[in-house]
Amino acid sequence: MTDPKHPDGKDFVSGVDSNAKREPRRVVFVTRRTSPQVKVADEEVVQTFPEVLFRALVAIEVLAIVLVWIALLFNAPLEGLADPSHTPNPAKAPWYFLGLQEMLHYFPPVVAGVLVPMLVIIALIVIPYFNINIEAEGLFLKDRRRRLRIFYAGALALSLFLLAFDVIVALIPTLVVAAFMILAAQSSPQSPSAFRRYLASKPLSYWIMTWFLFELVVLTAIGTFFRGPGWSWVWPWRS
């Protein structure tokens, strides 16, 4: 068989050779009842395009359908027209800002309205430039004693800071997350309990994000259901 693209018009000669530079051409002989398709298993890492992009588009479409369906079935809890001569008591921000408004009850306005949001924004900018744990290994799987000392010091400093400002509602999530982190430090990937193996495998980023979301949910729930006139503490089942 002659190769028409070859300048010398040489013929293909089948043979066995492991030198790809000397013999760059490869011929595959497909016999009966066989297929040239290569059978592969699912890989842990996939290409961003089109695999990940396609999955993101599917998730966005499903979320949009669910939101439209909820909007058609349930009316938005809107109040009456705004009256400039009558300010509601308490004047609450939208629910997504109630966590920040709840912090104004404990901290000075400069701290709750300026410093804390600014530190969060700076952290979101700076954290991607840190040495990221690519393997996502457990926080206490290596150098456990030194990391435990750092953890105890950080947890104690944060707890004292919250106690100094009498932020008990924010101290409770901190203590709960700290208790689970101590349990994770005493666990290992060989623990008999599946839950303890799960905790032992979580990296530092998991614990930081868990604490942040826990605090956000608690502060938002308190600002929504437990704050009455004058931003005083009220029970939601009492008028």
PDB file of C-alpha atoms in Angstrom:
ATOM      1  CA  MET A   1       0.000   0.000   0.000  1.00  0.00           C
ATOM      2  CA  THR A   2       1.435   3.360  -1.079  1.00  0.00           C
ATOM      3  CA  ASP A   3       1.217   6.555   0.952  1.00  0.00           C
ATOM      4  CA  PRO A   4       0.098   9.327  -1.484  1.00  0.00           C
ATOM      5  CA  LYS A   5       1.101  12.078   0.959  1.00  0.00           C
ATOM      6  CA  HIS A   6       4.633  10.873   1.353  1.00  0.00           C
ATOM      7  CA  PRO A   7       7.047  12.823  -0.915  1.00  0.00           C
ATOM      8  CA  ASP A   8       8.845   9.659  -1.951  1.00  0.00           C
ATOM      9  CA  GLY A   9       5.684   7.653  -2.424  1.00  0.00           C
ATOM     10  CA  LYS A  10       6.992   4.895  -0.181  1.00  0.00           C
ATOM     11  CA  ASP A  11       4.900   1.941   0.765  1.00  0.00           C
ATOM     12  CA  PHE A  12       3.698   1.148   4.276  1.00  0.00           C
ATOM     13  CA  VAL A  13       5.507  -1.772   5.770  1.00  0.00           C
ATOM     14  CA  SER A  14       4.086  -3.394   8.877  1.00  0.00           C
ATOM     15  CA  GLY A  15       6.522  -4.252  11.602  1.00  0.00           C
ATOM     16  CA  VAL A  16       7.344  -3.973  15.303  1.00  0.00           C
ATOM     17  CA  ASP A  17       9.339  -1.012  16.555  1.00  0.00           C
ATOM     18  CA  SER A  18       9.378   0.930  19.858  1.00  0.00           C
ATOM     19  CA  ASN A  19      11.202   3.993  18.508  1.00  0.00           C
ATOM     20  CA  ALA A  20       8.509   6.603  17.821  1.00  0.00           C
ATOM     21  CA  LYS A  21      10.984   9.093  16.317  1.00  0.00           C
ATOM     22  CA  ARG A  22      12.330   6.637  13.801  1.00  0.00           C
ATOM     23  CA  GLU A  23       8.914   5.230  12.884  1.00  0.00           C
ATOM     24  CA  PRO A  24       6.354   7.993  13.558  1.00  0.00           C
ATOM     25  CA  ARG A  25       3.577   6.301  11.572  1.00  0.00           C
ATOM     26  CA  ARG A  26       1.328   3.800  13.255  1.00  0.00           C
ATOM     27  CA  VAL A  27      -1.099   1.412  11.588  1.00  0.00           C
ATOM     28  CA  VAL A  28      -3.870  -0.266  13.578  1.00  0.00           C
ATOM     29  CA  PHE A  29      -5.209  -3.558  12.285  1.00  0.00           C
ATOM     30  CA  VAL A  30      -8.836  -4.069  13.308  1.00  0.00           C
ATOM     31  CA  THR A  31      -9.871  -7.690  12.981  1.00  0.00           C
ATOM     32  CA  ARG A  32     -13.302  -9.193  13.099  1.00  0.00           C
ATOM     33  CA  ARG A  33     -15.382  -8.926  16.255  1.00  0.00           C
ATOM     34  CA  THR A  34     -13.104  -6.197  17.626  1.00  0.00           C
ATOM     35  CA  SER A  35     -13.433  -2.442  17.913  1.00  0.00           C
ATOM     36  CA  PRO A  36     -10.866   0.354  17.677  1.00  0.00           C
ATOM     37  CA  GLN A  37     -12.637   2.153  20.512  1.00  0.00           C
ATOM     38  CA  VAL A  38     -10.545   2.409  23.669  1.00  0.00           C
ATOM     39  CA  LYS A  39     -12.398   1.457  26.828  1.00  0.00           C
ATOM     40  CA  VAL A  40     -11.628   3.863  29.674  1.00  0.00           C
ATOM     41  CA  ALA A  41     -13.062   4.421  33.117  1.00  0.00           C
ATOM     42  CA  ASP A  42     -14.319   7.730  34.534  1.00  0.00           C
ATOM     43  CA  GLU A  43     -11.469  10.031  35.447  1.00  0.00           C
ATOM     44  CA  GLU A  44     -11.244  12.008  38.694  1.00  0.00           C
ATOM     45  CA  VAL A  45     -10.246  15.139  36.774  1.00  0.00           C
ATOM     46  CA  VAL A  46     -12.242  16.345  33.774  1.00  0.00           C
ATOM     47  CA  GLN A  47     -11.739  19.143  31.277  1.00  0.00           C
ATOM     48  CA  THR A  48     -13.268  22.519  32.088  1.00  0.00           C
ATOM     49  CA  PHE A  49     -14.719  22.694  28.596  1.00  0.00           C
ATOM     50  CA  PRO A  50     -17.077  21.142  27.745  1.00  0.00           C
ATOM     51  CA  GLU A  51     -17.628  18.791  30.716  1.00  0.00           C
ATOM     52  CA  VAL A  52     -17.656  21.235  33.661  1.00  0.00           C
ATOM     53  CA  LEU A  53     -19.286  24.025  31.635  1.00  0.00           C
ATOM     54  CA  PHE A  54     -22.072  21.689  30.523  1.00  0.00           C
ATOM     55  CA  ARG A  55     -22.733  20.577  34.109  1.00  0.00           C
ATOM     56  CA  ALA A  56     -22.844  24.203  35.273  1.00  0.00           C
ATOM     57  CA  LEU A  57     -25.337  25.103  32.543  1.00  0.00           C
ATOM     58  CA  VAL A  58     -27.554  22.174  33.512  1.00  0.00           C
ATOM     59  CA  ALA A  59     -27.444  23.245  37.188  1.00  0.00           C
ATOM     60  CA  ILE A  60     -28.316  26.845  36.249  1.00  0.00           C
ATOM     61  CA  GLU A  61     -31.255  25.700  34.119  1.00  0.00           C
ATOM     62  CA  VAL A  62     -32.596  23.456  36.884  1.00  0.00           C
ATOM     63  CA  LEU A  63     -32.256  26.267  39.448  1.00  0.00           C
ATOM     64  CA  ALA A  64     -34.039  28.719  37.149  1.00  0.00           C
ATOM     65  CA  ILE A  65     -36.919  26.282  36.628  1.00  0.00           C
ATOM     66  CA  VAL A  66     -37.255  25.708  40.380  1.00  0.00           C
ATOM     67  CA  LEU A  67     -37.248  29.455  41.124  1.00  0.00           C
ATOM     68  CA  VAL A  68     -39.870  30.160  38.474  1.00  0.00           C
ATOM     69  CA  TRP A  69     -42.007  27.299  39.799  1.00  0.00           C
ATOM     70  CA  ILE A  70     -41.780  28.654  43.369  1.00  0.00           C
ATOM     71  CA  ALA A  71     -42.632  32.188  42.160  1.00  0.00           C
ATOM     72  CA  LEU A  72     -45.749  30.890  40.395  1.00  0.00           C
ATOM     73  CA  LEU A  73     -47.020  28.905  43.383  1.00  0.00           C
ATOM     74  CA  PHE A  74     -46.200  31.255  46.281  1.00  0.00           C
ATOM     75  CA  ASN A  75     -46.727  34.978  46.646  1.00  0.00           C
ATOM     76  CA  ALA A  76     -43.884  37.137  47.891  1.00  0.00           C
ATOM     77  CA  PRO A  77     -44.425  38.309  51.512  1.00  0.00           C
ATOM     78  CA  LEU A  78     -44.651  41.986  50.613  1.00  0.00           C
ATOM     79  CA  GLU A  79     -45.963  44.571  53.058  1.00  0.00           C
ATOM     80  CA  GLY A  80     -48.073  47.619  52.309  1.00  0.00           C
ATOM     81  CA  LEU A  81     -46.963  50.791  50.607  1.00  0.00           C
ATOM     82  CA  ALA A  82     -44.224  52.707  52.366  1.00  0.00           C
ATOM     83  CA  ASP A  83     -45.415  55.545  54.590  1.00  0.00           C
ATOM     84  CA  PRO A  84     -42.789  58.290  55.127  1.00  0.00           C
ATOM     85  CA  SER A  85     -44.599  59.498  58.244  1.00  0.00           C
ATOM     86  CA  HIS A  86     -44.521  56.086  59.922  1.00  0.00           C
ATOM     87  CA  THR A  87     -41.300  54.131  60.453  1.00  0.00           C
ATOM     88  CA  PRO A  88     -41.827  50.490  61.430  1.00  0.00           C
ATOM     89  CA  ASN A  89     -40.359  49.369  64.729  1.00  0.00           C
ATOM     90  CA  PRO A  90     -38.033  47.576  64.349  1.00  0.00           C
ATOM     91  CA  ALA A  91     -36.805  48.771  60.952  1.00  0.00           C
ATOM     92  CA  LYS A  92     -35.204  45.603  59.608  1.00  0.00           C
ATOM     93  CA  ALA A  93     -32.977  45.272  56.598  1.00  0.00           C
ATOM     94  CA  PRO A  94     -33.634  42.597  53.942  1.00  0.00           C
ATOM     95  CA  TRP A  95     -33.014  39.097  55.244  1.00  0.00           C
ATOM     96  CA  TYR A  96     -29.632  38.800  53.505  1.00  0.00           C
ATOM     97  CA  PHE A  97     -28.409  41.843  55.486  1.00  0.00           C
ATOM     98  CA  LEU A  98     -29.929  40.861  58.835  1.00  0.00           C
ATOM     99  CA  GLY A  99     -26.741  39.080  59.919  1.00  0.00           C
ATOM    100  CA  LEU A 100     -24.805  42.307  59.436  1.00  0.00           C
ATOM    101  CA  GLN A 101     -27.555  44.307  61.145  1.00  0.00           C
ATOM    102  CA  GLU A 102     -27.466  41.882  64.072  1.00  0.00           C
ATOM    103  CA  MET A 103     -23.742  42.612  64.488  1.00  0.00           C
ATOM    104  CA  LEU A 104     -24.597  46.310  64.919  1.00  0.00           C
ATOM    105  CA  HIS A 105     -26.343  45.330  68.144  1.00  0.00           C
ATOM    106  CA  TYR A 106     -23.046  44.122  69.645  1.00  0.00           C
ATOM    107  CA  PHE A 107     -20.262  46.098  67.966  1.00  0.00           C
ATOM    108  CA  PRO A 108     -19.789  49.810  67.260  1.00  0.00           C
ATOM    109  CA  PRO A 109     -20.988  50.883  63.813  1.00  0.00           C
ATOM    110  CA  VAL A 110     -17.413  51.363  62.579  1.00  0.00           C
ATOM    111  CA  VAL A 111     -16.518  47.777  63.515  1.00  0.00           C
ATOM    112  CA  ALA A 112     -19.721  46.076  62.301  1.00  0.00           C
ATOM    113  CA  GLY A 113     -20.373  48.240  59.251  1.00  0.00           C
ATOM    114  CA  VAL A 114     -16.855  49.028  58.031  1.00  0.00           C
ATOM    115  CA  LEU A 115     -14.069  46.926  59.544  1.00  0.00           C
ATOM    116  CA  VAL A 116     -15.697  43.488  59.450  1.00  0.00           C
ATOM    117  CA  PRO A 117     -17.010  43.745  55.838  1.00  0.00           C
ATOM    118  CA  MET A 118     -13.664  45.218  54.753  1.00  0.00           C
ATOM    119  CA  LEU A 119     -11.746  42.342  56.371  1.00  0.00           C
ATOM    120  CA  VAL A 120     -14.029  39.812  54.677  1.00  0.00           C
ATOM    121  CA  ILE A 121     -13.456  41.430  51.278  1.00  0.00           C
ATOM    122  CA  ILE A 122      -9.682  41.578  51.826  1.00  0.00           C
ATOM    123  CA  ALA A 123      -9.698  37.912  52.883  1.00  0.00           C
ATOM    124  CA  LEU A 124     -11.562  36.912  49.701  1.00  0.00           C
ATOM    125  CA  ILE A 125      -8.916  38.755  47.662  1.00  0.00           C
ATOM    126  CA  VAL A 126      -5.852  37.466  49.537  1.00  0.00           C
ATOM    127  CA  ILE A 127      -6.785  33.832  50.295  1.00  0.00           C
ATOM    128  CA  PRO A 128      -6.434  32.615  46.657  1.00  0.00           C
ATOM    129  CA  TYR A 129      -2.753  33.652  46.759  1.00  0.00           C
ATOM    130  CA  PHE A 130      -1.976  31.472  49.773  1.00  0.00           C
ATOM    131  CA  ASN A 131      -0.343  28.061  49.474  1.00  0.00           C
ATOM    132  CA  ILE A 132      -3.471  26.095  48.605  1.00  0.00           C
ATOM    133  CA  ASN A 133      -3.781  22.537  49.896  1.00  0.00           C
ATOM    134  CA  ILE A 134      -4.206  20.862  46.513  1.00  0.00           C
ATOM    135  CA  GLU A 135      -4.493  17.381  47.989  1.00  0.00           C
ATOM    136  CA  ALA A 136      -7.153  18.614  50.473  1.00  0.00           C
ATOM    137  CA  GLU A 137      -5.705  16.467  53.246  1.00  0.00           C
ATOM    138  CA  GLY A 138      -7.112  16.491  56.765  1.00  0.00           C
ATOM    139  CA  LEU A 139      -6.108  19.391  58.973  1.00  0.00           C
ATOM    140  CA  PHE A 140      -4.704  17.263  61.797  1.00  0.00           C
ATOM    141  CA  LEU A 141      -3.247  14.370  59.785  1.00  0.00           C
ATOM    142  CA  LYS A 142       0.231  15.933  59.753  1.00  0.00           C
ATOM    143  CA  ASP A 143       2.128  17.704  62.547  1.00  0.00           C
ATOM    144  CA  ARG A 144      -0.852  17.245  64.859  1.00  0.00           C
ATOM    145  CA  ARG A 145       0.671  18.675  68.048  1.00  0.00           C
ATOM    146  CA  ARG A 146       1.819  21.948  66.508  1.00  0.00           C
ATOM    147  CA  ARG A 147      -1.471  22.450  64.676  1.00  0.00           C
ATOM    148  CA  LEU A 148      -3.433  21.688  67.828  1.00  0.00           C
ATOM    149  CA  ARG A 149      -1.486  24.338  69.743  1.00  0.00           C
ATOM    150  CA  ILE A 150      -2.228  26.901  67.026  1.00  0.00           C
ATOM    151  CA  PHE A 151      -5.882  25.840  66.987  1.00  0.00           C
ATOM    152  CA  TYR A 152      -6.269  26.150  70.770  1.00  0.00           C
ATOM    153  CA  ALA A 153      -4.646  29.579  70.766  1.00  0.00           C
ATOM    154  CA  GLY A 154      -6.841  30.835  67.908  1.00  0.00           C
ATOM    155  CA  ALA A 155     -10.057  29.406  69.363  1.00  0.00           C
ATOM    156  CA  LEU A 156      -9.292  30.888  72.811  1.00  0.00           C
ATOM    157  CA  ALA A 157      -8.503  34.320  71.357  1.00  0.00           C
ATOM    158  CA  LEU A 158     -11.704  34.341  69.284  1.00  0.00           C
ATOM    159  CA  SER A 159     -13.809  33.200  72.251  1.00  0.00           C
ATOM    160  CA  LEU A 160     -12.364  35.895  74.524  1.00  0.00           C
ATOM    161  CA  PHE A 161     -12.995  38.509  71.835  1.00  0.00           C
ATOM    162  CA  LEU A 162     -16.652  37.476  71.559  1.00  0.00           C
ATOM    163  CA  LEU A 163     -17.031  37.386  75.337  1.00  0.00           C
ATOM    164  CA  ALA A 164     -15.527  40.858  75.666  1.00  0.00           C
ATOM    165  CA  PHE A 165     -18.318  42.244  73.460  1.00  0.00           C
ATOM    166  CA  ASP A 166     -20.945  39.964  75.057  1.00  0.00           C
ATOM    167  CA  VAL A 167     -21.701  38.266  71.713  1.00  0.00           C
ATOM    168  CA  ILE A 168     -23.022  35.032  73.195  1.00  0.00           C
ATOM    169  CA  VAL A 169     -25.053  34.132  70.111  1.00  0.00           C
ATOM    170  CA  ALA A 170     -21.875  34.165  67.997  1.00  0.00           C
ATOM    171  CA  LEU A 171     -19.884  32.321  70.678  1.00  0.00           C
ATOM    172  CA  ILE A 172     -22.158  29.256  70.540  1.00  0.00           C
ATOM    173  CA  PRO A 173     -21.405  28.375  66.857  1.00  0.00           C
ATOM    174  CA  THR A 174     -17.712  28.962  67.543  1.00  0.00           C
ATOM    175  CA  LEU A 175     -17.718  26.481  70.435  1.00  0.00           C
ATOM    176  CA  VAL A 176     -19.706  23.923  68.426  1.00  0.00           C
ATOM    177  CA  VAL A 177     -17.299  24.050  65.471  1.00  0.00           C
ATOM    178  CA  ALA A 178     -14.315  23.953  67.868  1.00  0.00           C
ATOM    179  CA  ALA A 179     -15.743  20.813  69.522  1.00  0.00           C
ATOM    180  CA  PHE A 180     -16.043  19.064  66.164  1.00  0.00           C
ATOM    181  CA  MET A 181     -12.482  20.128  65.280  1.00  0.00           C
ATOM    182  CA  ILE A 182     -11.204  18.611  68.531  1.00  0.00           C
ATOM    183  CA  LEU A 183     -13.069  15.408  67.659  1.00  0.00           C
ATOM    184  CA  ALA A 184     -11.458  15.507  64.198  1.00  0.00           C
ATOM    185  CA  ALA A 185      -8.009  15.870  65.807  1.00  0.00           C
ATOM    186  CA  GLN A 186      -8.644  12.702  67.825  1.00  0.00           C
ATOM    187  CA  SER A 187      -9.803  10.786  64.743  1.00  0.00           C
ATOM    188  CA  SER A 188      -7.932   9.211  61.847  1.00  0.00           C
ATOM    189  CA  PRO A 189      -8.709   7.725  58.419  1.00  0.00           C
ATOM    190  CA  GLN A 190      -8.637   4.305  60.137  1.00  0.00           C
ATOM    191  CA  SER A 191     -11.283   5.156  62.749  1.00  0.00           C
ATOM    192  CA  PRO A 192     -14.092   2.588  63.032  1.00  0.00           C
ATOM    193  CA  SER A 193     -16.757   5.297  62.813  1.00  0.00           C
ATOM    194  CA  ALA A 194     -17.553   6.637  59.343  1.00  0.00           C
ATOM    195  CA  PHE A 195     -18.417  10.040  60.831  1.00  0.00           C
ATOM    196  CA  ARG A 196     -15.020  10.344  62.524  1.00  0.00           C
ATOM    197  CA  ARG A 197     -13.261   9.327  59.324  1.00  0.00           C
ATOM    198  CA  TYR A 198     -15.255  12.052  57.587  1.00  0.00           C
ATOM    199  CA  LEU A 199     -14.154  14.686  60.121  1.00  0.00           C
ATOM    200  CA  ALA A 200     -10.509  13.566  60.006  1.00  0.00           C
ATOM    201  CA  SER A 201     -10.371  14.037  56.225  1.00  0.00           C
ATOM    202  CA  LYS A 202     -11.521  17.684  56.207  1.00  0.00           C
ATOM    203  CA  PRO A 203      -8.933  20.425  55.495  1.00  0.00           C
ATOM    204  CA  LEU A 204      -8.644  23.852  57.104  1.00  0.00           C
ATOM    205  CA  SER A 205     -10.711  25.535  54.369  1.00  0.00           C
ATOM    206  CA  TYR A 206     -13.654  23.274  55.236  1.00  0.00           C
ATOM    207  CA  TRP A 207     -13.601  24.281  58.909  1.00  0.00           C
ATOM    208  CA  ILE A 208     -13.283  28.002  58.151  1.00  0.00           C
ATOM    209  CA  MET A 209     -16.170  27.921  55.692  1.00  0.00           C
ATOM    210  CA  THR A 210     -18.297  25.831  58.073  1.00  0.00           C
ATOM    211  CA  TRP A 211     -17.737  28.306  60.909  1.00  0.00           C
ATOM    212  CA  PHE A 212     -18.500  31.277  58.650  1.00  0.00           C
ATOM    213  CA  LEU A 213     -21.760  29.783  57.315  1.00  0.00           C
ATOM    214  CA  PHE A 214     -22.812  28.639  60.798  1.00  0.00           C
ATOM    215  CA  GLU A 215     -22.327  32.157  62.164  1.00  0.00           C
ATOM    216  CA  LEU A 216     -24.167  33.668  59.199  1.00  0.00           C
ATOM    217  CA  VAL A 217     -27.174  31.364  59.606  1.00  0.00           C
ATOM    218  CA  VAL A 218     -27.390  31.928  63.374  1.00  0.00           C
ATOM    219  CA  LEU A 219     -27.127  35.733  63.175  1.00  0.00           C
ATOM    220  CA  THR A 220     -29.645  35.893  60.306  1.00  0.00           C
ATOM    221  CA  ALA A 221     -32.127  33.641  62.136  1.00  0.00           C
ATOM    222  CA  ILE A 222     -31.862  35.705  65.327  1.00  0.00           C
ATOM    223  CA  GLY A 223     -32.313  38.977  63.453  1.00  0.00           C
ATOM    224  CA  THR A 224     -35.345  37.539  61.644  1.00  0.00           C
ATOM    225  CA  PHE A 225     -37.255  35.784  64.417  1.00  0.00           C
ATOM    226  CA  PHE A 226     -35.948  37.045  67.766  1.00  0.00           C
ATOM    227  CA  ARG A 227     -35.720  40.832  67.347  1.00  0.00           C
ATOM    228  CA  GLY A 228     -38.712  43.013  68.208  1.00  0.00           C
ATOM    229  CA  PRO A 229     -39.388  46.719  68.912  1.00  0.00           C
ATOM    230  CA  GLY A 230     -36.248  48.634  69.715  1.00  0.00           C
ATOM    231  CA  TRP A 231     -34.229  45.610  68.562  1.00  0.00           C
ATOM    232  CA  SER A 232     -34.987  43.931  71.878  1.00  0.00           C
ATOM    233  CA  TRP A 233     -35.007  40.171  72.343  1.00  0.00           C
ATOM    234  CA  VAL A 234     -38.470  38.632  71.832  1.00  0.00           C
ATOM    235  CA  TRP A 235     -39.670  35.079  71.462  1.00  0.00           C
ATOM    236  CA  PRO A 236     -41.252  34.420  68.050  1.00  0.00           C
ATOM    237  CA  TRP A 237     -44.343  32.706  69.529  1.00  0.00           C
ATOM    238  CA  ARG A 238     -45.245  35.815  71.588  1.00  0.00           C
ATOM    239  CA  SER A 239     -46.954  38.798  69.997  1.00  0.00           C
TER     240      SER A 239
END
